[in-house]
């Protein structure tokens, strides 16, 4: 294990306030307890290091800002990439360099300078009606084809998952072409953007539209939910752009807070979360793709078939985030 200068310095300098008393690792998490607590329990079993989970639906960056140097947070877990970028943009993270993390997590899925690391991958998939369309060989670009007029459902364009997709389109196609694509996609919507990803699949089941845009792990979640299984049974999951650049992916991840009081132990936890055992747990419980390439997805996820992922570095999505929001405003996507 190798720590960055920032980690080493802060580790020596933070002998103040809560850090002196803090022996238990405190984890601020956007990820729900049912997923994280069993993994943290395994970490404690292996290392003897106790943990405390603080779950939040929103506002962790603001909380870290308020707490400043007295923050007890040793690690932040996020459910999506934009939350990692928020921490970085507000100068709330410390850089971590670890040969274990760099070996277990591909370069595409981590910050080049150690600001953050991805923990799981999910695809931005297209769900098609089994009854009306069948399995599709489709590209994201096809969503603007007039043949799909009135057939597409999606959540708000301003949701981070869709902003990420638009950012990837800009990275691959440029702003001008992406704007034309967004206008065509909006013209093909069956209704104004609304609801969450699962609600779009439900709408396909109910015949309101034929194609839904949604993250892959929701498909697994719906298949396991007795009340939603019929929604999942009504659609195929499709992986777009298989004949060219590959399917857009987004990630959950982790970052070490700038004033984490127990930095060395926090790095041990980060390395554990990137290990075979934790990656397997993520795959089984939440139907996500492991970032560690030699850990297989769950049997359920594997049954959806293999796919080619877009190799665009996740950091590029942050670069085009602002441009994506601007285009969504210009085409009045949600109105």
Coordinates of C-alpha atoms in Angstrom, one line a residue:
X1 CA 0.0 0.0 0.0
X2 CA 1.3 3.4 -1.0
X3 CA -0.2 6.7 0.2
X4 CA 0.0 10.0 -1.7
X5 CA 1.9 12.9 -0.2
X6 CA -1.5 14.4 0.6
X7 CA -2.6 11.4 2.5
X8 CA 0.7 11.1 4.4
X9 CA 0.8 14.8 5.3
X10 CA -2.8 14.9 6.4
X11 CA -2.4 11.7 8.3
X12 CA 0.3 13.4 10.4
X13 CA -1.3 16.7 10.6
X14 CA -4.9 15.8 11.6
X15 CA -4.1 15.0 15.3
X16 CA -6.9 17.4 16.3
X17 CA -10.6 17.3 17.3
X18 CA -12.5 14.2 16.5
X19 CA -9.5 12.5 14.8
X20 CA -7.7 11.8 18.0
X21 CA -10.7 10.0 19.4
X22 CA -11.7 8.4 16.2
X23 CA -10.6 4.8 15.9
X24 CA -13.8 3.5 14.2
X25 CA -14.0 4.3 10.4
X26 CA -16.9 6.5 9.6
X27 CA -18.4 6.0 6.1
X28 CA -20.7 8.6 4.6
X29 CA -22.8 6.8 2.0
X30 CA -25.3 7.5 -0.7
X31 CA -25.5 3.8 -1.2
X32 CA -28.2 2.1 0.9
X33 CA -27.5 0.1 4.1
X34 CA -28.8 -3.2 2.8
X35 CA -26.0 -3.2 0.2
X36 CA -23.1 -1.7 2.2
X37 CA -23.5 -3.1 5.7
X38 CA -22.9 -6.8 4.9
X39 CA -19.7 -5.7 3.0
X40 CA -18.5 -3.6 5.9
X41 CA -19.2 -6.5 8.3
X42 CA -16.9 -8.7 6.2
X43 CA -14.2 -6.0 6.3
X44 CA -14.4 -5.8 10.1
X45 CA -14.2 -9.6 10.2
X46 CA -11.0 -9.7 8.1
X47 CA -9.3 -6.7 9.6
X48 CA -10.7 -6.1 13.1
X49 CA -11.4 -2.5 12.1
X50 CA -14.8 -1.3 13.2
X51 CA -17.0 0.9 10.9
X52 CA -19.9 3.2 11.3
X53 CA -22.2 3.9 8.3
X54 CA -23.9 7.2 7.9
X55 CA -26.5 7.0 5.1
X56 CA -27.7 10.1 3.2
X57 CA -30.0 10.6 0.2
X58 CA -28.3 13.9 -0.5
X59 CA -26.1 16.7 0.9
X60 CA -22.9 14.9 1.8
X61 CA -20.8 17.5 0.1
X62 CA -22.5 20.3 2.0
X63 CA -22.1 18.3 5.3
X64 CA -18.4 17.9 4.6
X65 CA -18.1 21.6 4.0
X66 CA -19.8 22.4 7.2
X67 CA -17.8 20.0 9.3
X68 CA -14.5 21.0 7.8
X69 CA -11.4 19.7 9.6
X70 CA -13.6 18.3 12.4
X71 CA -15.4 15.9 10.0
X72 CA -15.4 12.3 11.2
X73 CA -15.9 11.0 7.7
X74 CA -13.1 8.6 6.5
X75 CA -14.7 7.6 3.2
X76 CA -17.6 8.6 1.0
X77 CA -19.5 6.1 -1.1
X78 CA -21.6 7.4 -4.0
X79 CA -24.3 5.8 -6.1
X80 CA -23.3 7.7 -9.2
X81 CA -20.5 9.6 -10.9
X82 CA -21.8 13.2 -10.5
X83 CA -21.6 12.9 -6.7
X84 CA -17.9 12.1 -7.0
X85 CA -17.4 15.1 -9.3
X86 CA -19.2 17.3 -6.8
X87 CA -16.8 16.3 -4.1
X88 CA -13.8 16.9 -6.4
X89 CA -15.1 20.3 -7.7
X90 CA -15.6 21.5 -4.1
X91 CA -12.1 20.5 -3.1
X92 CA -13.4 18.0 -0.5
X93 CA -11.3 14.9 -1.4
X94 CA -7.7 13.8 -0.8
X95 CA -5.7 11.9 -3.4
X96 CA -5.1 8.3 -2.8
X97 CA -2.5 6.2 -4.6
X98 CA -2.5 2.5 -4.0
X99 CA -1.0 -0.2 -6.2
X100 CA -3.9 -2.5 -5.1
X101 CA -6.5 0.0 -6.3
X102 CA -4.6 0.7 -9.5
X103 CA -4.3 -3.0 -10.2
X104 CA -7.9 -3.9 -9.4
X105 CA -9.7 -0.9 -11.0
X106 CA -9.1 -0.2 -14.7
X107 CA -7.7 3.2 -15.6
X108 CA -10.9 4.1 -17.5
X109 CA -12.8 3.7 -14.2
X110 CA -10.7 5.9 -11.8
X111 CA -9.3 9.4 -11.5
X112 CA -5.9 9.8 -13.1
X113 CA -4.6 11.5 -10.0
X114 CA -6.3 9.4 -7.3
X115 CA -9.2 11.7 -6.5
X116 CA -11.8 8.9 -6.8
X117 CA -12.2 5.3 -7.8
X118 CA -15.2 3.5 -9.3
X119 CA -16.6 0.5 -7.5
X120 CA -19.4 -0.8 -9.8
X121 CA -20.5 -0.3 -13.4
X122 CA -24.0 -0.2 -14.9
X123 CA -25.1 0.3 -18.5
X124 CA -27.5 2.9 -19.8
X125 CA -29.6 0.4 -21.6
X126 CA -32.6 0.5 -23.9
X127 CA -35.5 -1.6 -22.9
X128 CA -37.8 -2.7 -25.8
X129 CA -41.3 -4.2 -25.7
X130 CA -41.2 -7.9 -26.3
X131 CA -44.7 -7.8 -27.7
X132 CA -44.4 -4.8 -30.1
X133 CA -40.7 -4.5 -31.0
X134 CA -38.8 -7.6 -29.8
X135 CA -35.0 -7.7 -29.3
X136 CA -33.3 -4.7 -30.9
X137 CA -29.9 -4.2 -32.6
X138 CA -30.0 -0.4 -31.9
X139 CA -27.7 2.6 -31.3
X140 CA -28.5 5.6 -29.1
X141 CA -28.5 7.6 -32.3
X142 CA -31.5 5.6 -33.5
X143 CA -33.6 7.1 -30.7
X144 CA -33.9 10.2 -32.9
X145 CA -35.2 8.3 -35.9
X146 CA -38.7 9.4 -36.9
X147 CA -39.8 5.7 -37.0
X148 CA -39.8 5.8 -33.2
X149 CA -42.1 8.8 -33.0
X150 CA -44.3 8.5 -29.9
X151 CA -42.6 5.3 -28.8
X152 CA -39.9 6.4 -26.3
X153 CA -40.1 7.0 -22.5
X154 CA -37.5 8.4 -20.3
X155 CA -37.0 10.2 -17.0
X156 CA -35.9 13.8 -16.8
X157 CA -33.0 14.7 -19.1
X158 CA -31.5 16.5 -16.1
X159 CA -31.2 13.4 -14.0
X160 CA -27.4 12.5 -13.6
X161 CA -27.8 9.2 -15.5
X162 CA -29.2 11.0 -18.6
X163 CA -26.8 14.0 -18.3
X164 CA -24.0 11.4 -18.3
X165 CA -25.4 9.8 -21.5
X166 CA -25.7 13.2 -23.2
X167 CA -22.1 14.0 -22.1
X168 CA -20.9 10.7 -23.7
X169 CA -22.7 11.7 -26.9
X170 CA -20.9 15.0 -27.0
X171 CA -17.6 13.3 -26.4
X172 CA -18.2 11.0 -29.3
X173 CA -20.2 13.2 -31.7
X174 CA -19.6 16.8 -30.8
X175 CA -22.1 19.4 -29.5
X176 CA -23.7 20.3 -32.8
X177 CA -24.6 16.7 -33.7
X178 CA -25.7 15.9 -30.1
X179 CA -28.1 18.9 -30.1
X180 CA -29.7 17.6 -33.3
X181 CA -30.0 14.2 -31.7
X182 CA -31.6 15.6 -28.6
X183 CA -34.2 17.4 -30.7
X184 CA -35.0 14.2 -32.5
X185 CA -35.2 12.2 -29.3
X186 CA -37.5 14.8 -27.7
X187 CA -39.7 14.7 -30.8
X188 CA -40.0 10.9 -30.4
X189 CA -41.0 10.9 -26.7
X190 CA -44.4 9.4 -25.9
X191 CA -44.8 11.8 -23.0
X192 CA -42.9 14.4 -21.1
X193 CA -39.9 13.1 -19.2
X194 CA -41.1 11.9 -15.7
X195 CA -40.6 9.3 -13.0
X196 CA -37.6 7.1 -12.4
X197 CA -36.0 4.4 -14.6
X198 CA -38.3 1.6 -13.4
X199 CA -41.4 3.8 -14.2
X200 CA -40.3 3.9 -17.8
X201 CA -40.2 0.1 -18.0
X202 CA -43.7 0.0 -16.3
X203 CA -44.9 2.4 -19.1
X204 CA -43.7 0.0 -21.7
X205 CA -45.6 -2.8 -19.9
X206 CA -48.7 -0.7 -19.9
X207 CA -48.4 0.2 -23.6
X208 CA -47.6 3.9 -23.2
X209 CA -44.4 3.5 -25.1
X210 CA -42.2 0.8 -26.8
X211 CA -38.7 1.8 -25.7
X212 CA -37.5 2.9 -22.3
X213 CA -34.1 4.3 -21.3
X214 CA -32.8 2.9 -18.0
X215 CA -29.9 1.6 -16.1
X216 CA -29.2 -2.1 -16.3
X217 CA -29.3 -2.9 -12.5
X218 CA -32.9 -1.8 -12.3
X219 CA -33.7 -4.7 -14.6
X220 CA -32.3 -7.2 -12.1
X221 CA -34.1 -5.4 -9.2
X222 CA -37.4 -5.5 -11.0
X223 CA -37.0 -9.2 -11.7
X224 CA -36.6 -9.9 -8.0
X225 CA -39.5 -7.7 -6.9
X226 CA -42.9 -9.6 -7.1
X227 CA -44.7 -6.3 -7.7
X228 CA -42.5 -5.3 -10.6
X229 CA -41.5 -8.6 -12.2
X230 CA -44.2 -8.4 -14.8
X231 CA -42.7 -5.0 -15.9
X232 CA -39.3 -6.7 -16.5
X233 CA -41.0 -9.7 -18.1
X234 CA -42.6 -7.4 -20.7
X235 CA -39.2 -6.1 -22.1
X236 CA -35.9 -7.1 -23.5
X237 CA -32.8 -5.4 -22.2
X238 CA -30.7 -4.1 -25.1
X239 CA -27.0 -2.9 -25.2
X240 CA -26.8 -0.1 -27.7
X241 CA -24.0 0.6 -30.2
X242 CA -22.5 -2.9 -30.2
X243 CA -21.4 -2.5 -33.8
X244 CA -19.4 0.7 -33.1
X245 CA -18.2 2.4 -29.9
X246 CA -20.1 0.3 -27.4
X247 CA -22.7 0.9 -24.7
X248 CA -22.5 3.9 -22.4
X249 CA -21.6 3.0 -18.8
X250 CA -21.8 5.0 -15.6
X251 CA -20.4 4.1 -12.2
X252 CA -20.8 4.2 -8.4
X253 CA -17.6 5.0 -6.6
X254 CA -15.6 6.1 -3.6
X255 CA -13.4 9.0 -2.5
X256 CA -11.5 9.8 0.6
X257 CA -12.5 13.1 2.3
X258 CA -9.9 15.8 2.5
X259 CA -9.8 15.7 6.4
X260 CA -10.5 12.0 6.9
X261 CA -9.2 11.3 10.4
X262 CA -8.1 7.7 9.8
X263 CA -6.6 7.8 6.4
X264 CA -4.4 4.6 6.5
X265 CA -7.3 2.5 7.7
X266 CA -9.6 4.1 5.1
X267 CA -7.2 3.1 2.4
X268 CA -7.4 -0.5 3.7
X269 CA -11.2 -0.3 3.4
X270 CA -10.9 1.2 -0.2
X271 CA -8.7 -1.7 -1.1
X272 CA -11.1 -4.2 0.4
X273 CA -14.0 -2.7 -1.5
X274 CA -12.0 -3.3 -4.7
X275 CA -11.2 -6.9 -3.7
X276 CA -12.8 -10.1 -5.1
X277 CA -15.0 -10.6 -2.0
X278 CA -16.5 -7.1 -2.0
X279 CA -16.8 -7.0 -5.8
X280 CA -18.6 -10.3 -5.7
X281 CA -21.0 -9.0 -3.1
X282 CA -21.8 -5.9 -5.1
X283 CA -22.5 -8.1 -8.2
X284 CA -24.8 -10.5 -6.3
X285 CA -26.8 -8.0 -4.2
X286 CA -27.3 -5.1 -6.5
X287 CA -27.0 -6.6 -10.0
X288 CA -24.1 -4.4 -11.0
X289 CA -21.0 -5.2 -13.1
X290 CA -17.8 -5.5 -11.0
X291 CA -15.0 -3.1 -11.9
X292 CA -12.5 -5.9 -11.1
X293 CA -12.3 -7.6 -14.5
X294 CA -11.7 -11.2 -13.2
X295 CA -14.8 -11.1 -10.9
X296 CA -17.8 -12.4 -12.8
X297 CA -21.3 -10.7 -12.7
X298 CA -24.1 -12.6 -11.0
X299 CA -25.8 -15.4 -12.8
X300 CA -28.9 -13.2 -13.4
X301 CA -26.8 -10.4 -14.9
X302 CA -24.7 -12.8 -16.9
X303 CA -28.0 -14.2 -18.4
X304 CA -28.5 -10.9 -20.2
X305 CA -25.5 -11.7 -22.4
X306 CA -22.1 -10.1 -22.9
X307 CA -21.7 -6.6 -24.4
X308 CA -19.1 -4.2 -25.6
X309 CA -18.8 -1.1 -23.3
X310 CA -17.8 2.4 -24.5
X311 CA -14.2 2.8 -23.5
X312 CA -14.5 6.5 -23.0
X313 CA -12.7 7.5 -19.8
X314 CA -15.3 8.3 -17.1
X315 CA -13.5 11.5 -16.3
X316 CA -14.4 12.7 -19.8
X317 CA -18.0 12.8 -18.7
X318 CA -17.2 15.5 -16.2
X319 CA -15.5 17.5 -18.9
X320 CA -18.7 17.6 -21.0
X321 CA -21.2 17.7 -18.1
X322 CA -21.8 21.5 -18.4
X323 CA -22.2 21.3 -22.2
X324 CA -24.7 18.5 -21.7
X325 CA -26.8 20.5 -19.3
X326 CA -26.6 23.5 -21.7
X327 CA -27.9 21.4 -24.6
X328 CA -30.7 19.9 -22.6
X329 CA -31.8 23.5 -21.7
X330 CA -31.5 24.7 -25.3
X331 CA -33.8 22.0 -26.6
X332 CA -36.2 22.4 -23.6
X333 CA -35.9 18.6 -23.2
X334 CA -38.1 18.3 -20.1
X335 CA -40.8 20.8 -21.1

